[in-house]
């Protein structure tokens, strides 16, 4: 039996190929994939073209098929984070696990968009048994953990979320009573149907928000955030700008005492918070995924998400 997997081959294209099955890593797991979401970060060609050839998929959940760790018995449903910190270095101990050298060196083999993948022993420090979650919800743990980190440090008070793509929607679902802004009527309609307050950017009041989350990585989106910011507000940049682009921060940000912060990825304590939010039913896959597809349908869905025609596909097995 071979392992089917989705490989990013460059220039915005994905192919399904077959490779031998991964072998069980010492002290690790073999997982049979049940669900894997396509991440918006995997659509950024400038970022992905640096990683070639790259197997897609890190928003993943599946069933343990082989195990060398008693905490993760065969047959249990797990979420393994594709990067996991050592838990012992100074950065880990000060809550900066994302910047632990081990974090970057760890990954799933070959990746989550595959029939089966291996989880190395090092990744088990951020792997969790989630038998009580549906696989499609467990596959949201990784992106939701990034949003938990963003929201936790994003300031208190009246909140606004700029951009109502998947990550913006997750912010909205966690932040009760936030105002969501998007230029796209289709995205606003999707958010409104979820009962969220969705408006076009010009409908939002200037200088009225205390906690602003900028989900698209763009200067224009940041400037919308500046316009909405009340004195003393916090603006969180959730995504990077394009390659070679630098954020321009006007002097007014200083005199308005604005805090401008970044929220990149997520560490184990964020993962735990995301699992709790999913257990509490705050976010469900149907709220943020517009299609549930087979692996064979992914190359086509990849192009459609990249062109903004669909919100987000999740591959289910
Ligand atoms: Zn991602
Ligand atoms: Zn560490």
Short mmCIF file of C-alpha atoms and ligand atoms in Angstrom, two decimals:
data_model
loop_
_atom_site.label_atom_id
_atom_site.label_comp_id
_atom_site.label_asym_id
_atom_site.label_seq_id
_atom_site.Cartn_x
_atom_site.Cartn_y
_atom_site.Cartn_z
CA UNK A 1 0.00 0.00 0.00
CA UNK A 2 1.22 3.46 -0.88
CA UNK A 3 0.70 6.79 0.83
CA UNK A 4 -1.19 9.39 -1.21
CA UNK A 5 -0.14 12.92 -0.38
CA UNK A 6 -0.61 16.50 -1.60
CA UNK A 7 2.59 18.20 -2.66
CA UNK A 8 3.02 21.88 -3.42
CA UNK A 9 5.07 21.94 -6.62
CA UNK A 10 5.51 25.70 -7.02
CA UNK A 11 3.79 28.52 -8.89
CA UNK A 12 0.57 28.00 -6.97
CA UNK A 13 0.12 24.37 -8.04
CA UNK A 14 -0.56 21.23 -5.99
CA UNK A 15 -0.26 17.61 -7.13
CA UNK A 16 -1.39 14.36 -5.55
CA UNK A 17 1.43 11.82 -5.61
CA UNK A 18 2.06 8.41 -4.07
CA UNK A 19 5.02 7.50 -1.92
CA UNK A 20 5.89 4.60 0.37
CA UNK A 21 4.20 4.69 3.77
CA UNK A 22 6.18 6.40 6.53
CA UNK A 23 7.84 4.13 9.07
CA UNK A 24 7.23 4.36 12.80
CA UNK A 25 9.74 6.76 14.38
CA UNK A 26 11.39 5.59 17.59
CA UNK A 27 9.18 6.72 20.48
CA UNK A 28 6.65 8.24 18.05
CA UNK A 29 3.39 7.50 16.24
CA UNK A 30 1.90 6.60 12.89
CA UNK A 31 -1.42 8.39 12.39
CA UNK A 32 -4.14 7.60 9.84
CA UNK A 33 -5.43 10.99 8.74
CA UNK A 34 -9.11 11.76 9.21
CA UNK A 35 -9.28 15.48 8.42
CA UNK A 36 -6.87 18.19 7.32
CA UNK A 37 -7.63 21.84 6.61
CA UNK A 38 -5.93 23.95 3.97
CA UNK A 39 -4.21 26.86 5.72
CA UNK A 40 -4.30 30.35 4.21
CA UNK A 41 -0.53 30.50 4.84
CA UNK A 42 -0.15 27.63 2.38
CA UNK A 43 -1.54 29.89 -0.33
CA UNK A 44 1.24 32.49 -0.04
CA UNK A 45 3.37 31.60 -3.07
CA UNK A 46 6.37 33.70 -1.99
CA UNK A 47 6.44 31.79 1.30
CA UNK A 48 5.72 28.36 -0.14
CA UNK A 49 8.16 28.68 -3.05
CA UNK A 50 10.98 28.87 -0.48
CA UNK A 51 10.00 25.47 0.95
CA UNK A 52 9.85 23.38 -2.23
CA UNK A 53 9.11 20.52 -2.54
CA UNK A 54 6.66 20.74 0.31
CA UNK A 55 3.92 18.37 1.47
CA UNK A 56 0.90 20.41 2.52
CA UNK A 57 -1.05 20.07 5.72
CA UNK A 58 -0.57 21.02 9.34
CA UNK A 59 -4.19 21.49 10.44
CA UNK A 60 -4.70 17.83 11.02
CA UNK A 61 -6.38 15.18 13.13
CA UNK A 62 -6.35 11.41 12.87
CA UNK A 63 -6.36 8.01 14.50
CA UNK A 64 -3.24 6.47 16.03
CA UNK A 65 -2.40 3.33 14.08
CA UNK A 66 1.00 2.53 15.60
CA UNK A 67 2.36 3.91 18.85
CA UNK A 68 5.52 3.78 20.89
CA UNK A 69 4.11 6.07 23.59
CA UNK A 70 1.49 4.81 26.06
CA UNK A 71 -0.08 8.29 26.34
CA UNK A 72 -1.30 7.90 22.74
CA UNK A 73 -2.84 4.44 22.45
CA UNK A 74 -3.64 2.79 19.13
CA UNK A 75 -7.18 3.75 18.12
CA UNK A 76 -7.24 7.13 19.85
CA UNK A 77 -7.92 10.35 17.96
CA UNK A 78 -5.04 12.81 18.19
CA UNK A 79 -4.09 16.30 17.19
CA UNK A 80 -0.32 16.56 16.69
CA UNK A 81 1.18 20.03 16.31
CA UNK A 82 3.63 20.05 13.40
CA UNK A 83 6.10 22.08 15.49
CA UNK A 84 6.75 21.38 19.15
CA UNK A 85 9.17 23.03 21.56
CA UNK A 86 11.58 21.23 23.88
CA UNK A 87 9.82 22.55 27.00
CA UNK A 88 13.08 23.00 28.88
CA UNK A 89 15.11 25.84 27.40
CA UNK A 90 14.97 29.44 28.57
CA UNK A 91 12.61 30.42 25.73
CA UNK A 92 10.22 27.59 26.53
CA UNK A 93 10.26 28.45 30.22
CA UNK A 94 9.49 32.09 29.50
CA UNK A 95 6.45 31.20 27.37
CA UNK A 96 8.16 31.70 24.00
CA UNK A 97 8.01 28.10 22.82
CA UNK A 98 7.50 29.22 19.20
CA UNK A 99 11.07 30.56 19.32
CA UNK A 100 12.62 27.43 20.82
CA UNK A 101 15.22 25.96 18.42
CA UNK A 102 13.52 22.56 18.66
CA UNK A 103 10.19 24.07 17.58
CA UNK A 104 11.42 24.99 14.11
CA UNK A 105 13.29 21.73 13.55
CA UNK A 106 10.24 19.52 14.20
CA UNK A 107 7.64 18.57 11.58
CA UNK A 108 5.17 15.89 10.57
CA UNK A 109 6.44 13.36 8.04
CA UNK A 110 5.61 13.70 5.23
CA UNK A 111 2.90 16.23 6.25
CA UNK A 112 -0.77 16.26 7.21
CA UNK A 113 -2.27 16.17 3.69
CA UNK A 114 -1.47 12.47 3.37
CA UNK A 115 -3.27 9.19 4.04
CA UNK A 116 -0.84 8.50 6.86
CA UNK A 117 1.92 10.46 8.55
CA UNK A 118 4.54 9.92 11.23
CA UNK A 119 4.76 11.95 14.42
CA UNK A 120 8.27 12.07 15.87
CA UNK A 121 8.86 11.70 19.59
CA UNK A 122 9.83 15.40 19.77
CA UNK A 123 6.37 16.44 18.51
CA UNK A 124 4.58 14.59 21.29
CA UNK A 125 5.11 17.52 23.69
CA UNK A 126 2.34 19.26 21.72
CA UNK A 127 0.24 16.25 20.71
CA UNK A 128 -3.12 15.68 22.38
CA UNK A 129 -5.72 12.92 22.61
CA UNK A 130 -9.03 14.45 21.50
CA UNK A 131 -11.43 11.50 21.35
CA UNK A 132 -14.24 13.79 22.49
CA UNK A 133 -13.93 16.14 19.50
CA UNK A 134 -15.13 15.42 15.97
CA UNK A 135 -12.18 14.98 13.59
CA UNK A 136 -13.22 18.03 11.55
CA UNK A 137 -13.20 20.19 14.69
CA UNK A 138 -9.94 18.70 15.97
CA UNK A 139 -8.40 19.71 12.63
CA UNK A 140 -9.06 23.34 13.63
CA UNK A 141 -6.92 23.15 16.76
CA UNK A 142 -3.75 24.52 15.13
CA UNK A 143 -5.26 27.60 13.47
CA UNK A 144 -7.51 28.26 16.46
CA UNK A 145 -4.49 28.11 18.78
CA UNK A 146 -2.90 30.92 16.74
CA UNK A 147 -6.10 32.93 17.21
CA UNK A 148 -6.17 32.19 20.97
CA UNK A 149 -2.67 33.63 21.24
CA UNK A 150 -3.69 36.68 19.21
CA UNK A 151 -6.82 37.34 21.27
CA UNK A 152 -5.20 36.73 24.65
CA UNK A 153 -2.63 39.49 24.22
CA UNK A 154 -4.79 41.73 22.05
CA UNK A 155 -6.10 44.10 24.71
CA UNK A 156 -9.45 44.59 26.39
CA UNK A 157 -12.47 46.70 25.51
CA UNK A 158 -14.32 47.21 22.27
CA UNK A 159 -12.90 44.88 19.63
CA UNK A 160 -12.73 45.10 15.85
CA UNK A 161 -11.53 42.38 13.48
CA UNK A 162 -10.30 43.44 10.06
CA UNK A 163 -10.71 40.76 7.40
CA UNK A 164 -13.39 38.07 7.64
CA UNK A 165 -11.53 35.18 6.08
CA UNK A 166 -11.16 32.03 8.14
CA UNK A 167 -8.79 33.52 10.70
CA UNK A 168 -10.89 36.67 11.06
CA UNK A 169 -14.00 34.54 11.59
CA UNK A 170 -12.25 32.57 14.31
CA UNK A 171 -11.30 35.82 16.05
CA UNK A 172 -14.94 36.90 15.85
CA UNK A 173 -16.19 33.60 17.27
CA UNK A 174 -13.86 33.90 20.27
CA UNK A 175 -14.35 37.62 20.86
CA UNK A 176 -17.95 38.12 21.88
CA UNK A 177 -19.49 41.33 20.57
CA UNK A 178 -16.66 42.27 18.21
CA UNK A 179 -17.24 44.19 14.99
CA UNK A 180 -15.93 42.45 11.86
CA UNK A 181 -14.96 44.37 8.74
CA UNK A 182 -14.44 43.13 5.22
CA UNK A 183 -14.54 44.65 1.76
CA UNK A 184 -16.16 41.51 0.31
CA UNK A 185 -19.97 41.34 0.48
CA UNK A 186 -19.76 37.53 0.21
CA UNK A 187 -17.56 37.28 3.29
CA UNK A 188 -19.79 39.70 5.19
CA UNK A 189 -22.83 37.58 4.31
CA UNK A 190 -21.10 34.42 5.55
CA UNK A 191 -20.25 36.13 8.86
CA UNK A 192 -23.74 37.59 9.22
CA UNK A 193 -25.25 34.14 8.77
CA UNK A 194 -23.17 33.02 11.75
CA UNK A 195 -24.82 35.79 13.77
CA UNK A 196 -21.69 37.98 13.76
CA UNK A 197 -21.64 41.76 13.37
CA UNK A 198 -20.14 42.19 9.89
CA UNK A 199 -19.78 45.57 8.20
CA UNK A 200 -17.90 47.18 5.36
CA UNK A 201 -14.84 49.14 6.58
CA UNK A 202 -16.42 52.55 5.94
CA UNK A 203 -19.31 51.63 8.24
CA UNK A 204 -17.00 51.42 11.26
CA UNK A 205 -16.62 54.42 13.50
CA UNK A 206 -13.21 56.13 13.62
CA UNK A 207 -11.15 56.14 16.85
CA UNK A 208 -13.72 53.93 18.58
CA UNK A 209 -12.02 50.55 19.15
CA UNK A 210 -9.63 49.41 21.88
CA UNK A 211 -8.55 46.00 20.56
CA UNK A 212 -8.04 45.72 16.82
CA UNK A 213 -7.02 42.53 15.04
CA UNK A 214 -5.62 42.94 11.53
CA UNK A 215 -5.89 39.59 9.76
CA UNK A 216 -4.80 40.39 6.17
CA UNK A 217 -1.06 41.07 5.92
CA UNK A 218 -1.25 44.46 4.25
CA UNK A 219 -0.42 48.10 4.89
CA UNK A 220 -3.93 49.08 3.80
CA UNK A 221 -5.52 46.77 6.37
CA UNK A 222 -3.16 48.15 9.04
CA UNK A 223 -4.15 51.70 8.13
CA UNK A 224 -7.80 50.75 8.55
CA UNK A 225 -6.79 49.55 12.01
CA UNK A 226 -5.10 52.88 12.74
CA UNK A 227 -8.22 54.75 11.71
CA UNK A 228 -10.41 52.68 14.06
CA UNK A 229 -8.00 52.84 17.02
CA UNK A 230 -9.04 54.77 20.12
CA UNK A 231 -6.20 56.41 22.08
CA UNK A 232 -4.29 53.71 23.95
CA UNK A 233 -5.62 50.92 21.71
CA UNK A 234 -3.76 47.73 20.84
CA UNK A 235 -3.41 46.72 17.19
CA UNK A 236 -2.45 43.10 16.55
CA UNK A 237 -0.85 42.15 13.24
CA UNK A 238 -1.91 38.56 12.68
CA UNK A 239 -0.27 37.92 9.28
CA UNK A 240 3.01 38.98 7.67
CA UNK A 241 3.17 41.53 4.89
CA UNK A 242 4.51 40.42 1.52
CA UNK A 243 8.20 39.65 0.92
CA UNK A 244 10.41 42.72 1.23
CA UNK A 245 7.54 44.85 2.51
CA UNK A 246 7.88 46.74 5.78
CA UNK A 247 5.04 48.08 7.87
CA UNK A 248 4.98 51.89 7.90
CA UNK A 249 3.91 53.27 11.26
CA UNK A 250 2.96 56.96 11.35
CA UNK A 251 4.04 59.26 14.19
CA UNK A 252 0.40 59.57 15.24
CA UNK A 253 0.69 56.05 16.65
CA UNK A 254 3.15 57.41 19.20
CA UNK A 255 1.06 60.37 20.30
CA UNK A 256 -2.02 58.14 20.52
CA UNK A 257 -0.13 55.69 22.74
CA UNK A 258 -0.98 52.81 20.43
CA UNK A 259 0.46 49.37 21.08
CA UNK A 260 1.29 47.57 17.84
CA UNK A 261 2.04 43.90 18.34
CA UNK A 262 2.50 40.75 16.29
CA UNK A 263 1.03 37.31 16.88
CA UNK A 264 2.90 34.56 15.06
CA UNK A 265 1.90 30.90 15.33
CA UNK A 266 1.13 29.10 18.59
CA UNK A 267 2.83 27.14 21.38
CA UNK A 268 1.50 24.31 23.61
CA UNK A 269 -0.36 26.57 26.06
CA UNK A 270 -2.22 28.10 23.09
CA UNK A 271 -3.03 24.61 21.83
CA UNK A 272 -4.63 23.74 25.18
CA UNK A 273 -6.71 26.91 25.07
CA UNK A 274 -7.91 26.05 21.54
CA UNK A 275 -8.90 22.53 22.60
CA UNK A 276 -10.93 23.99 25.48
CA UNK A 277 -12.66 26.45 23.13
CA UNK A 278 -13.59 23.61 20.77
CA UNK A 279 -14.83 21.47 23.66
CA UNK A 280 -17.00 24.41 24.73
CA UNK A 281 -18.46 24.53 21.20
CA UNK A 282 -17.24 28.07 20.52
CA UNK A 283 -16.06 27.14 17.01
CA UNK A 284 -17.29 24.39 14.70
CA UNK A 285 -15.79 23.31 11.38
CA UNK A 286 -18.94 24.15 9.42
CA UNK A 287 -18.64 27.79 10.55
CA UNK A 288 -15.22 28.30 8.98
CA UNK A 289 -14.92 25.67 6.23
CA UNK A 290 -16.99 26.14 3.11
CA UNK A 291 -16.28 22.69 1.64
CA UNK A 292 -15.40 19.22 2.83
CA UNK A 293 -13.61 17.42 0.01
CA UNK A 294 -11.55 14.34 -0.85
CA UNK A 295 -7.76 14.48 -1.21
CA UNK A 296 -8.12 14.11 -4.98
CA UNK A 297 -10.18 17.31 -5.10
CA UNK A 298 -7.54 19.37 -3.30
CA UNK A 299 -5.49 20.62 -6.30
CA UNK A 300 -8.59 22.23 -7.77
CA UNK A 301 -9.82 23.56 -4.41
CA UNK A 302 -6.36 25.02 -3.75
CA UNK A 303 -6.68 27.22 -6.83
CA UNK A 304 -10.20 28.25 -5.89
CA UNK A 305 -9.22 29.28 -2.36
CA UNK A 306 -6.19 31.14 -3.69
CA UNK A 307 -8.44 33.10 -6.06
CA UNK A 308 -10.78 33.92 -3.18
CA UNK A 309 -13.67 31.93 -4.68
CA UNK A 310 -14.13 29.76 -1.59
CA UNK A 311 -13.58 30.37 2.10
CA UNK A 312 -11.67 27.24 3.09
CA UNK A 313 -11.66 23.57 2.11
CA UNK A 314 -11.09 20.75 4.55
CA UNK A 315 -10.01 17.36 3.24
CA UNK A 316 -11.79 14.45 4.92
CA UNK A 317 -10.89 10.77 4.59
ZN1 LIG B 1 -1.37 27.32 9.16
ZN1 LIG B 2 12.77 24.98 24.17
#
